Structure formats: C-alpha cells, structure tokens
C-alpha cells in the first residue's frame, strides 16, 4: 500500500505510529539509551517527524546491515514496506496525534534501564575519570562476582556508565588467586609515533590467538549497537565457575571533556544446570606486521580467518568487529561434503553500529566443518572516515588503528571443553591454499 493511499484515511500517532515505535525504535529511543531523542510519547516524537520520514524512507533507520540474501536473524530491525509507508503517511498528514483511546499501553522496560531483568549486578566500584584528551590504553578492572559455587547464567547485559567515552567493554572471568588485586590494574602506556600509532607487532612477538580460538578471555562484549545476549533463546546457559572474578576490559576514547565512567554488568541466573552451554569464540588473524599491514591507499585490502570444528555444534550468533577502515565482512561455512554457504554478509560495515546477529534458526555444524571469516578494508582517500590514508596501518587498540575480530557463538553439550571446539588454521596454510586457487 502506498503512503499516498494511507493518507486518505489519516494515520495518527496514537493508533498506527506508536505501535511501530514501541516494537522497533524505543529500545534505543528512550532516556538513558544510545539515541539522542526519546520516542516514548507524542510530545517528544513530534518535533522529529520530518527527520523520521527521511530516515525510514532512505532505510537509514532502524539501522541493520546484514545482506537479506544470506541468513535470517531474530533481531532483524528492518521495517516492512507497510510500516515505512505508515510512518511517511503520518508525517505527510501533518503528524497528527489522534485520540487518546487509540493509544496502546506503554511498553514496560525493566527498572534501571536494563533490557533484561537482572538477578545480579556487578558494577565498577569507583568511577574511572576519562581525560578530555590523549590516548587511554586498554584498561582492566577486576572485581569479585560474589558467586561462591559454580553458577550458570542465562543472559548477560553490559551497560556502559558513559556511552560517549566507552568504545567497547569486554567481560571475562578469571580464577581468583592470592595475588589477585581488585580494582583498576596497572597499565603500561604503549609507545606511539607522531600519528598516534603504536609500534607494529613484529613477527613472532605475538600470535593471532594461537591454535585455540577461545582462551576463556571473552564471555560478553559491548560495542555501540549491541543488545543483551540471552542464552535462553537457544536453550543454553553460560558457566561462571566458583572462585572466579569478573574482569571489565575497558577501551575508552576521550571526547574533549573530562568524563567519569562507572560501567556495570547484569546477569540472570539459571535455576538448574543446563544440558547445553553457550560458548563465545573469538579467533582473529595473525596480527604481526608481516601478516596484518594495510597498505597506504589500498581500497580493498583483505584478511581472513579459517577455523575447523572439532565437535558438533549449533551456530547461533555472529559479531564482526573492525575499525574506521572496515569495508565489508562475511562468514562462510565449508562442510565436510565440500558444499559451502554464506551465513552472514555485511556488505557495508558501519563502525557506529556494530551489531551482534542472532541466527533465527540454529545452524547445525557437523564435526570437520570449516568456518571462514573474510574482511576487506578501505585505506584510500575515498573513505571519508579514514583518518590517515597516506600511511600503512597495523593492528592496534585505538580506533585510528585497525582490528579484525570475527566473534561467533555456538551451543554445545555442557560437558565439552570450550578450548577444543574449534582449531584455527595457521596463516602459512591459508597462504598455501590461496596460492593454489
């Protein structure tokens, strides 16, 4: 139905528009969330009517970057054409409010701004003051979980204290030892050149995650655009062993104003041990300067990671991660039969919205299947986000450096050792395969 046809029977905010906003927009467009304006009421939404029309007509909002030709995802925020036409017709009609009796009941959000209803919340004890300028190297903060016995959690949500300075948060769990000190861990500043780049990692000084894709050093992650990870949707849970502490791995980006941050993590608890566990895997390429060097001016530099599954698993979640030169990112499965399929393609990577993609129906992975992640970068002057197109770029923590992390989540039997689920294929074997093509 065209927007002009809808306008004949005037569309109102209370009857037709508010239900769409509740379903697709308010998760971000409410106080305390990432969007700068609230769409909870007519009074707060009406001033943005023309901007809403432009955003939905161009499909800029709600943001979603997965290629519809590959895979289906339960958290797809794409509006239907009927919903788009409805919003446009409302604006074209003068954005009327309508009558009160047509208004649906408000969508109820958990207290404290959480999207889950937490059983346990762990918060950084003291605010960390992010300076107005300069470089803040990756910083860890360690705190007790409060769990005195093995605990299965069935959802995790990370909330940054100040979204304006938190680039990302990586949450992990670490076994407590007599030497463990709580609070902020000492950071040794990394030497940087005149452009702010750290010294390139030399060959052999640090690998690309080793042969294991998961060393137990990531359990949940926040970057702009992520939503809580709810393991209940896949009939699984995640284990926090007794005697383990929680580690907040914080990446801060100064914004010109001294800003305090006090981030927190919330959990919901499983009532009993599950039959299946959710494992977050984080393979990445060799990050030494020989393997990860994006040449100055290169508009389409490629790197890839390939892992082989040593166990049967169900693939349920993806989260590609790059920085400002990220161009596109895809995941492909190569089955033992030789058949292959693309299971996620992000043709236009957007650093401002780094989604986790929840698979609508788990993808069963037979033992021996390979998963290949391929990323391309635009280090040319044609990339408007490229801060320094005239120099080579290496692996680094800051946004003006680069990364390639193909996070993905699987569900396996709860007795399986997470470190044995997949094995990363070494770079030299990948190069041999590429040269043989």
Coordinates of C-alpha atoms in Angstrom, one line a residue, residues 31-275:
X31 CA 16.0 8.2 28.1
X32 CA 19.4 6.8 29.0
X33 CA 19.9 4.8 25.8
X34 CA 22.1 5.4 22.8
X35 CA 19.7 7.5 20.7
X36 CA 19.8 11.3 21.4
X37 CA 16.0 11.7 21.4
X38 CA 13.0 9.8 23.0
X39 CA 10.1 8.3 21.1
X40 CA 8.1 7.3 24.2
X41 CA 5.4 10.0 23.8
X42 CA 3.8 12.2 21.1
X43 CA 5.3 15.3 22.7
X44 CA 8.9 14.0 22.4
X45 CA 8.4 12.4 19.0
X46 CA 6.5 15.1 17.1
X47 CA 9.5 17.5 16.7
X48 CA 11.3 14.8 14.9
X49 CA 8.6 13.9 12.4
X50 CA 10.4 15.1 9.2
X51 CA 13.6 13.5 10.3
X52 CA 11.8 10.2 10.9
X53 CA 10.3 10.4 7.4
X54 CA 13.8 10.9 5.9
X55 CA 15.4 8.2 8.0
X56 CA 12.8 5.5 7.2
X57 CA 12.4 6.4 3.5
X58 CA 16.2 6.1 3.0
X59 CA 16.3 3.0 5.3
X60 CA 18.9 4.6 7.4
X61 CA 16.8 3.8 10.4
X62 CA 16.4 1.4 12.1
X63 CA 20.0 0.5 11.4
X64 CA 20.6 -3.0 10.0
X65 CA 23.4 -4.1 7.8
X66 CA 23.0 -7.9 7.1
X67 CA 22.5 -8.7 3.4
X68 CA 19.0 -10.1 3.2
X69 CA 20.1 -12.8 0.7
X70 CA 22.1 -14.7 3.3
X71 CA 20.6 -15.9 6.5
X72 CA 17.7 -14.9 8.7
X73 CA 18.1 -13.2 12.1
X74 CA 15.7 -12.9 15.0
X75 CA 16.9 -9.4 15.9
X76 CA 16.5 -8.0 12.4
X77 CA 15.3 -4.4 12.9
X78 CA 14.3 -3.9 9.3
X79 CA 10.9 -2.2 8.9
X80 CA 8.3 -3.7 6.5
X81 CA 7.3 -1.6 3.5
X82 CA 3.9 -1.2 5.1
X83 CA 5.4 0.2 8.3
X84 CA 7.6 2.6 6.2
X85 CA 4.5 3.8 4.3
X86 CA 2.6 4.3 7.5
X87 CA 5.3 6.5 9.1
X88 CA 5.6 8.6 5.9
X89 CA 1.8 9.0 5.6
X90 CA 1.7 10.2 9.2
X91 CA 4.3 12.9 8.5
X92 CA 2.7 13.9 5.2
X93 CA -0.7 14.3 7.1
X94 CA 0.9 16.8 9.4
X95 CA 1.9 14.3 12.1
X96 CA -1.5 14.3 14.0
X97 CA -1.7 12.9 17.5
X98 CA -5.1 11.2 17.2
X99 CA -7.4 10.3 20.1
X100 CA -6.3 9.0 23.5
X101 CA -8.4 5.8 23.5
X102 CA -6.4 4.5 20.4
X103 CA -3.1 4.7 22.3
X104 CA -1.6 1.3 23.2
X105 CA -0.4 0.6 26.8
X106 CA 3.2 1.8 27.2
X107 CA 5.9 -0.8 26.6
X108 CA 7.3 -1.8 30.0
X109 CA 11.0 -1.7 30.4
X110 CA 12.9 -3.3 33.3
X111 CA 13.9 -0.9 36.1
X112 CA 17.3 0.8 36.0
X113 CA 17.4 0.9 32.2
X114 CA 18.2 -2.8 31.8
X115 CA 16.7 -4.7 29.0
X116 CA 16.9 -7.9 31.0
X117 CA 15.5 -8.2 34.5
X118 CA 18.7 -8.7 36.5
X119 CA 19.2 -11.2 39.3
X120 CA 22.8 -10.0 39.9
X121 CA 24.5 -6.7 39.0
X122 CA 28.3 -6.1 39.3
X123 CA 29.4 -2.5 39.0
X124 CA 32.8 -0.9 38.8
X125 CA 33.4 0.1 42.4
X126 CA 34.7 3.6 41.7
X127 CA 34.3 5.9 38.7
X128 CA 37.2 6.0 36.3
X129 CA 37.9 9.5 35.0
X130 CA 38.4 9.5 31.3
X131 CA 40.6 12.5 30.4
X132 CA 39.4 15.2 27.9
X133 CA 42.3 14.4 25.5
X134 CA 45.0 12.0 24.8
X135 CA 45.1 8.2 24.4
X136 CA 43.8 5.8 27.1
X137 CA 45.3 2.4 26.6
X138 CA 43.1 -0.7 27.2
X139 CA 42.5 -1.0 30.9
X140 CA 41.3 -3.9 33.1
X141 CA 39.2 -3.6 36.2
X142 CA 38.8 -6.8 38.4
X143 CA 36.0 -7.4 40.9
X144 CA 34.6 -10.4 42.7
X145 CA 31.5 -11.9 41.1
X146 CA 30.0 -12.9 44.5
X147 CA 29.4 -16.4 43.3
X148 CA 30.7 -19.0 45.9
X149 CA 29.7 -22.0 43.8
X150 CA 29.5 -22.9 40.1
X151 CA 26.8 -20.6 38.6
X152 CA 25.1 -20.9 35.3
X153 CA 23.8 -17.6 33.9
X154 CA 21.2 -17.5 31.1
X155 CA 21.6 -13.9 30.0
X156 CA 24.2 -11.1 30.3
X157 CA 23.9 -7.4 29.6
X158 CA 26.6 -4.8 29.8
X159 CA 25.8 -1.1 30.4
X160 CA 28.5 1.5 30.0
X161 CA 28.4 4.3 32.5
X162 CA 29.1 6.9 29.8
X163 CA 28.4 5.9 26.2
X164 CA 30.2 9.0 24.9
X165 CA 33.6 7.7 26.0
X166 CA 33.2 3.9 26.1
X167 CA 34.5 2.4 22.8
X168 CA 33.9 -1.1 24.0
X169 CA 33.7 -3.4 27.0
X170 CA 34.9 -7.0 27.0
X171 CA 33.7 -9.0 30.0
X172 CA 35.7 -12.1 31.0
X173 CA 36.1 -14.3 34.1
X174 CA 39.4 -15.1 35.8
X175 CA 40.2 -17.6 38.5
X176 CA 40.9 -15.8 41.8
X177 CA 44.4 -16.3 43.3
X178 CA 46.1 -15.0 46.4
X179 CA 47.9 -12.4 44.3
X180 CA 44.7 -11.1 42.6
X181 CA 44.2 -7.4 43.3
X182 CA 40.8 -5.8 42.9
X183 CA 40.1 -2.6 41.1
X184 CA 42.0 -1.0 38.2
X185 CA 45.0 -2.9 37.1
X186 CA 48.3 -1.0 36.4
X187 CA 48.7 0.0 32.7
X188 CA 52.0 0.5 31.0
X189 CA 51.4 3.1 28.2
X190 CA 52.3 1.9 24.8
X191 CA 55.0 3.9 22.9
X192 CA 53.4 5.7 19.9
X193 CA 54.7 7.6 17.0
X194 CA 53.8 11.2 15.9
X195 CA 50.5 9.9 14.3
X196 CA 49.4 8.1 17.5
X197 CA 50.2 4.6 16.2
X198 CA 51.7 2.0 18.5
X199 CA 54.8 0.1 17.4
X200 CA 53.8 -2.6 14.9
X201 CA 53.9 -6.1 16.3
X202 CA 56.9 -7.9 15.0
X203 CA 56.8 -11.4 13.6
X204 CA 56.7 -14.0 16.4
X205 CA 56.2 -11.4 19.1
X206 CA 52.6 -12.2 19.5
X207 CA 50.4 -14.6 17.6
X208 CA 46.9 -14.4 16.2
X209 CA 45.2 -16.1 19.1
X210 CA 47.2 -19.3 18.8
X211 CA 45.6 -22.5 17.6
X212 CA 42.7 -22.2 20.0
X213 CA 40.0 -19.8 19.1
X214 CA 38.9 -19.4 22.7
X215 CA 41.3 -19.0 25.6
X216 CA 38.5 -18.2 28.0
X217 CA 39.2 -14.5 27.7
X218 CA 35.9 -13.2 26.4
X219 CA 32.4 -14.0 27.7
X220 CA 30.4 -11.0 26.6
X221 CA 31.0 -7.8 24.8
X222 CA 29.5 -4.3 24.4
X223 CA 30.1 -2.1 21.4
X224 CA 27.7 0.5 20.0
X225 CA 24.7 -1.3 18.6
X226 CA 24.9 -4.5 20.7
X227 CA 21.9 -5.9 22.6
X228 CA 21.9 -8.2 25.6
X229 CA 22.9 -11.8 25.0
X230 CA 20.0 -14.0 26.0
X231 CA 21.1 -17.7 26.1
X232 CA 17.5 -18.8 26.9
X233 CA 16.6 -18.2 23.3
X234 CA 18.9 -21.1 22.4
X235 CA 18.1 -23.4 25.3
X236 CA 21.5 -22.9 26.8
X237 CA 23.4 -21.1 29.6
X238 CA 27.0 -19.9 30.3
X239 CA 29.1 -21.2 33.2
X240 CA 30.8 -18.9 35.8
X241 CA 33.0 -21.3 37.9
X242 CA 33.2 -20.9 41.6
X243 CA 36.1 -18.8 42.8
X244 CA 36.3 -16.7 39.6
X245 CA 36.4 -12.9 39.4
X246 CA 34.9 -10.7 36.8
X247 CA 37.1 -8.6 34.5
X248 CA 35.9 -5.4 32.8
X249 CA 38.2 -4.9 29.8
X250 CA 37.6 -1.2 29.1
X251 CA 38.5 0.7 25.9
X252 CA 38.0 4.4 26.4
X253 CA 38.0 7.2 23.8
X254 CA 38.4 10.8 25.1
X255 CA 35.7 13.1 23.7
X256 CA 37.1 16.6 24.6
X257 CA 35.5 16.7 28.0
X258 CA 36.7 15.0 31.2
X259 CA 34.1 12.3 31.8
X260 CA 33.6 9.8 34.6
X261 CA 32.6 6.2 33.7
X262 CA 31.2 3.5 36.0
X263 CA 30.2 0.6 33.8
X264 CA 28.2 -2.4 35.1
X265 CA 27.2 -6.0 34.1
X266 CA 24.0 -7.7 34.9
X267 CA 23.1 -11.5 34.9
X268 CA 20.0 -13.6 35.1
X269 CA 20.6 -17.0 36.8
X270 CA 19.6 -20.4 35.5
X271 CA 17.5 -22.4 38.0
X272 CA 19.4 -25.6 37.2
X273 CA 22.5 -26.7 35.3
X274 CA 21.6 -26.8 31.5
X275 CA 22.2 -29.7 29.1

